[in-house]
Amino acid sequence: MTRDCSFLEALDLADDQISFADGRRESHATDFGTEQNDGSGVLPDAVVWPECTDDVSAVLAAATDRGVPVTPYAAGTGLEGNAVPTHGGISLDLTRMDDVVDYRPDDVQIDVGPGIIGSDVDEYVAGDGLFFPPLPSSGDISTIGGMIATDASGMQTVRYGEVADWVLSLEAVLADGTVVQTGSRAVKTSSGYNLTDLIVGSEGTLAVVTEATLELAGRPEQIRGGRAFFETLDDAAEAVFDAVRTDVGVARIELVDGVSATMANEYLGSDLPDAPMVFLEFHANHGIEEEIDLCRAIFEDHGVARFEMSDDDDEMDALWRARGELAYAVATYDPALEPLHPGDVTVPISSYPTVVRETKRLADEYDLLVPCFGHAGDGNLHYSVLVDPDDSAQLERGERLYREIVELAIELGGTATGEHGIGQGKREYLEPEHGAGAVEAMRTIKRALDPNDTLNPGKIFPETADGKRLRDSEQ
Amino acid sequence: MTRDCSFLEALDLADDQISFADGRRESHATDFGTEQNDGSGVLPDAVVWPECTDDVSAVLAAATDRGVPVTPYAAGTGLEGNAVPTHGGISLDLTRMDDVVDYRPDDVQIDVGPGIIGSDVDEYVAGDGLFFPPLPSSGDISTIGGMIATDASGMQTVRYGEVADWVLSLEAVLADGTVVQTGSRAVKTSSGYNLTDLIVGSEGTLAVVTEATLELAGRPEQIRGGRAFFETLDDAAEAVFDAVRTDVGVARIELVDGVSATMANEYLGSDLPDAPMVFLEFHANHGIEEEIDLCRAIFEDHGVARFEMSDDDDEMDALWRARGELAYAVATYDPALEPLHPGDVTVPISSYPTVVRETKRLADEYDLLVPCFGHAGDGNLHYSVLVDPDDSAQLERGERLYREIVELAIELGGTATGEHGIGQGKREYLEPEHGAGAVEAMRTIKRALDPNDTLNPGKIFPETADGKRLRDSEQ
């Protein structure tokens, strides 16, 4: 269905802020999970690049008047089709709103546009010894707006929390064009409803963020990085659980299985043992050696085979390199195999060994290659089910394994998606995870704030899985 | 207006779960700020003590059907009339739902009923070296449910954050009786809307919390407490700002002015100098002496007159005693004087010296006694405007001073209420703080989730200041 977007030309926008060109529309219909999500994605009818809050407001007000969907877009690095338009309309590309609007180092706060790249924030404040702690692994290509949309998190979340923990205040535009300011620049407030945290993680379905006030942290005085090798994946997972339970001062604690290590070796030409590994980084202002010793002792209880640490930046980078390149190593390992569905599950830390063990058991049972890695300290697991897409039996087993792990995570009190949102890819798990009552409360909020279903229709809610918009389901 | 609550007798509740007695109704029409808030408070028509989630659900469903307001109540320690019924109906007393439902030390999590007293949680988990960090100063008399309702915070918030930061998941009942489960037991999730943080701080206007999953923290290995005296309040406030900006490892940093010190001396028979003081507590696993030295050096830059620290529990208690008793010392200082409006304001830390300075300047200009203290590290200030209620000119000047400080806090990017909610007392500041757009978004959410305005009507929203319910304002 084509939406008439010619009304855009009557708005106060420059020529280079609007495009109806095929190339532009196509580049706004993909994300990093597109191969998995393109079944329901369609081209937007137009792409608009707002340059200020008024532009966003004008586009939203006009689109809502006309029943035209608007899907916010930025770097396109999502995994669940979060920013891929499923109902055409307008792709609202926020990458030009990438300014540092205000920087207040005395308050350890920065106000930025949604289009700014995460690592650019870090670079901007580095001179004052500050950084933005919850950056995801894609922090050097993803935008702050995208991170807010999915409530992203990353390697340092085990110590510093997720993006929501670092967003103090938002300027955002509602579906009808109303500009709202949420939260406070005070570090705490108990005034009114917490609209900030309602908008964070709502994947552009409730509002378009046009400015964010982020909190920053001071760089720790001591940083040490390294890695540890284990005999079995089970040992590694139990060691991580024990270290987190003991609250050792890790800022990163990443699990990588032996299958992934093999793939990393092929990709990087490295010679890692084909053994389960845990990558570590410690942050402290004092006593980092004691924390490392504590962690080493815990790991020794779990039979660690090798424990390597460094405080030299280049050496740390070398130790960590395999972890950084892992997603690419897995994706390119065997041209005949494709990973089924990206994304992650996350469970309470005590259940982490269970979910890791079960993933490997199912991989054996179904005779599938399933490299695993993840931000283990948060109970986070990325598991890539590799299948030959032409082998329908293998495909079916792969889908079954993928689903069984999501269902297990939910059963263990965890979540179907720890850091990538629901998007299109995980809609069917919303209700199993939250229950019918909570999902209906979410729908009620969506309908109240966006009665025309203008904002990013087709995402999050399960009834939109067949391509319907949320309001259609009521008719 | 009397509401007919006889329908309660038809519900599946025991006799001792319902009362229509005057004494019970009166005891549920007060809070710690009642003297200031009782103008618009009225008696509930009935008090109900639910003992399980089903009880709450049954009462809410029946009350919503009949248009009868329900105001959640527990310890009654609020300051802004948050739990004082303004429209009669049912006071829903949650104090019997005070169980520890489940405790999972391996996940550092505990599930509790809303009626449990904060310090009982601490006691329950102390054997495992754990604690619940965001407890407010009233933690030994206030309930977890009340803390969740106002998104409370306390002395340790400067290091550990507010209550919202420690609530992972809620079971809550919506106005129509629907039971919802929010959030996840995984420490991070990006699945669906964040209903948890929408309910936290909503003061019982969106849902009644029936169970909460709280995160806990490990007790630090090193704790040192003490206090510092300054020549001027300005020096003290600047010293706090500098210490927070430098990120010294304080877990508590409390400002107390000389006027408050005088009052504490009278109340406690102590002999503190009538000088501005900063109370401090440091938490660390390593290097606490270095952090204390760093703080001392910063305080010396600001002319600290005395800096006293201890690692002995009894000594620390003695050093801190004046801070703990301060609210009572101020309230009882002069029987002829009454404090105008309790509560607090909170500002970005760089503005803390400004708001402290301005409070004292206005106290001089208006010739009023205004003792000040607060969780300075958060930018939090409690200022008690003491007036003779029979002196109308003084009363008028006091009201003006009170209002001017709230308005200044908002102007500085802060909040009218950092930790006590809006309740009845701060409704008029909701819109100046958040703007019309954000307040209308809050109203939209309230109307969508509670269309009959059953839950705690008359709170938070400014149009309810004249005693109307939210839905009345639409008619």
Coordinates of N, CA and C in Angstrom, one line a residue, chain A residues 410-411 414-416 422 427-444 460-463, chain B residues 169-170 172 174 178-184 191-193 195:
Chain A
I410 N 12.4 -17.1 29.4 CA 11.2 -16.5 30.0 C 10.8 -17.4 31.3
E411 N 10.8 -18.7 31.1 CA 10.5 -19.6 32.2 C 11.4 -19.4 33.4
G414 N 13.6 -14.6 33.1 CA 14.4 -13.7 32.3 C 13.5 -13.0 31.2
T415 N 14.2 -12.6 30.2 CA 13.6 -11.8 29.2 C 13.9 -12.3 27.8
A416 N 13.0 -12.2 26.8 CA 13.2 -12.6 25.5 C 14.2 -11.7 24.7
I422 N 12.0 -5.4 21.1 CA 11.1 -6.4 20.5 C 11.1 -6.3 19.0
R427 N 8.0 -10.1 18.7 CA 6.7 -9.7 19.1 C 5.9 -10.9 19.7
E428 N 6.1 -12.1 19.2 CA 5.4 -13.2 19.7 C 5.7 -13.6 21.1
Y429 N 6.8 -13.1 21.6 CA 7.2 -13.4 23.0 C 6.8 -12.4 24.0
L430 N 6.2 -11.3 23.5 CA 5.9 -10.2 24.4 C 4.9 -10.7 25.5
E431 N 3.8 -11.4 25.0 CA 2.8 -11.8 25.9 C 3.3 -13.0 26.8
P432 N 3.9 -14.0 26.3 CA 4.5 -15.0 27.2 C 5.4 -14.5 28.3
E433 N 6.1 -13.4 27.9 CA 7.0 -12.8 29.0 C 6.2 -12.0 30.0
H434 N 5.3 -11.2 29.5 CA 4.7 -10.2 30.4 C 3.3 -10.5 30.9
G435 N 2.7 -11.5 30.2 CA 1.3 -11.8 30.6 C 0.3 -10.9 29.9
A436 N -0.9 -11.4 29.7 CA -1.9 -10.7 29.0 C -2.2 -9.3 29.6
G437 N -2.3 -9.3 31.0 CA -2.6 -8.0 31.7 C -1.7 -6.9 31.4
A438 N -0.4 -7.2 31.5 CA 0.6 -6.2 31.3 C 0.7 -5.7 29.9
V439 N 0.5 -6.7 29.0 CA 0.5 -6.3 27.5 C -0.7 -5.4 27.2
E440 N -1.8 -5.7 27.8 CA -3.0 -4.9 27.5 C -2.8 -3.5 28.1
A441 N -2.1 -3.4 29.3 CA -1.8 -2.1 29.8 C -0.8 -1.3 28.9
M442 N 0.1 -2.0 28.3 CA 1.0 -1.4 27.3 C 0.2 -0.9 26.1
R443 N -0.7 -1.7 25.6 CA -1.5 -1.3 24.5 C -2.4 -0.1 24.8
T444 N -2.9 -0.1 26.0 CA -3.7 1.0 26.5 C -3.0 2.3 26.4
I460 N 6.5 -4.2 18.3 CA 6.3 -4.6 19.7 C 5.1 -5.5 20.0
F461 N 3.9 -5.1 19.4 CA 2.7 -5.8 19.8 C 2.4 -7.0 19.0
P462 N 2.1 -8.1 19.6 CA 2.0 -9.4 18.8 C 0.9 -9.3 17.7
E463 N -0.2 -8.6 18.0 CA -1.3 -8.6 17.0 C -0.9 -7.9 15.7
Chain B
S169 N 11.0 -5.5 39.4 CA 9.8 -6.0 38.9 C 8.7 -5.8 39.9
L170 N 7.4 -5.6 39.4 CA 6.3 -5.4 40.3 C 5.2 -6.3 40.0
A172 N 1.2 -5.7 40.4 CA 0.4 -4.6 40.7 C -1.0 -4.8 40.2
L174 N -4.4 -3.0 38.6 CA -4.9 -1.8 38.0 C -6.3 -1.5 38.5
T178 N -7.5 -5.8 37.3 CA -6.5 -6.6 36.5 C -5.2 -6.7 37.3
V179 N -4.6 -7.9 37.4 CA -3.3 -8.1 38.1 C -2.3 -8.1 37.0
V180 N -1.3 -7.2 37.1 CA -0.2 -7.2 36.1 C 1.1 -7.5 36.7
Q181 N 2.0 -8.1 36.0 CA 3.4 -8.4 36.4 C 4.3 -7.5 35.5
T182 N 5.1 -6.7 36.0 CA 5.9 -5.8 35.2 C 7.4 -6.2 35.3
G183 N 8.1 -5.8 34.3 CA 9.6 -6.0 34.4 C 10.0 -7.4 34.3
S184 N 11.2 -7.7 34.8 CA 11.8 -9.0 34.6 C 12.7 -9.2 35.8
S191 N 12.4 -5.4 26.7 CA 11.1 -6.0 26.2 C 9.9 -5.2 26.6
G192 N 9.3 -4.5 25.6 CA 8.0 -3.8 25.9 C 8.2 -2.5 26.7
Y193 N 7.1 -1.9 27.0 CA 7.2 -0.6 27.8 C 7.6 -0.9 29.2
L195 N 6.8 -0.6 32.4 CA 5.6 -0.3 33.3 C 6.1 -0.2 34.7

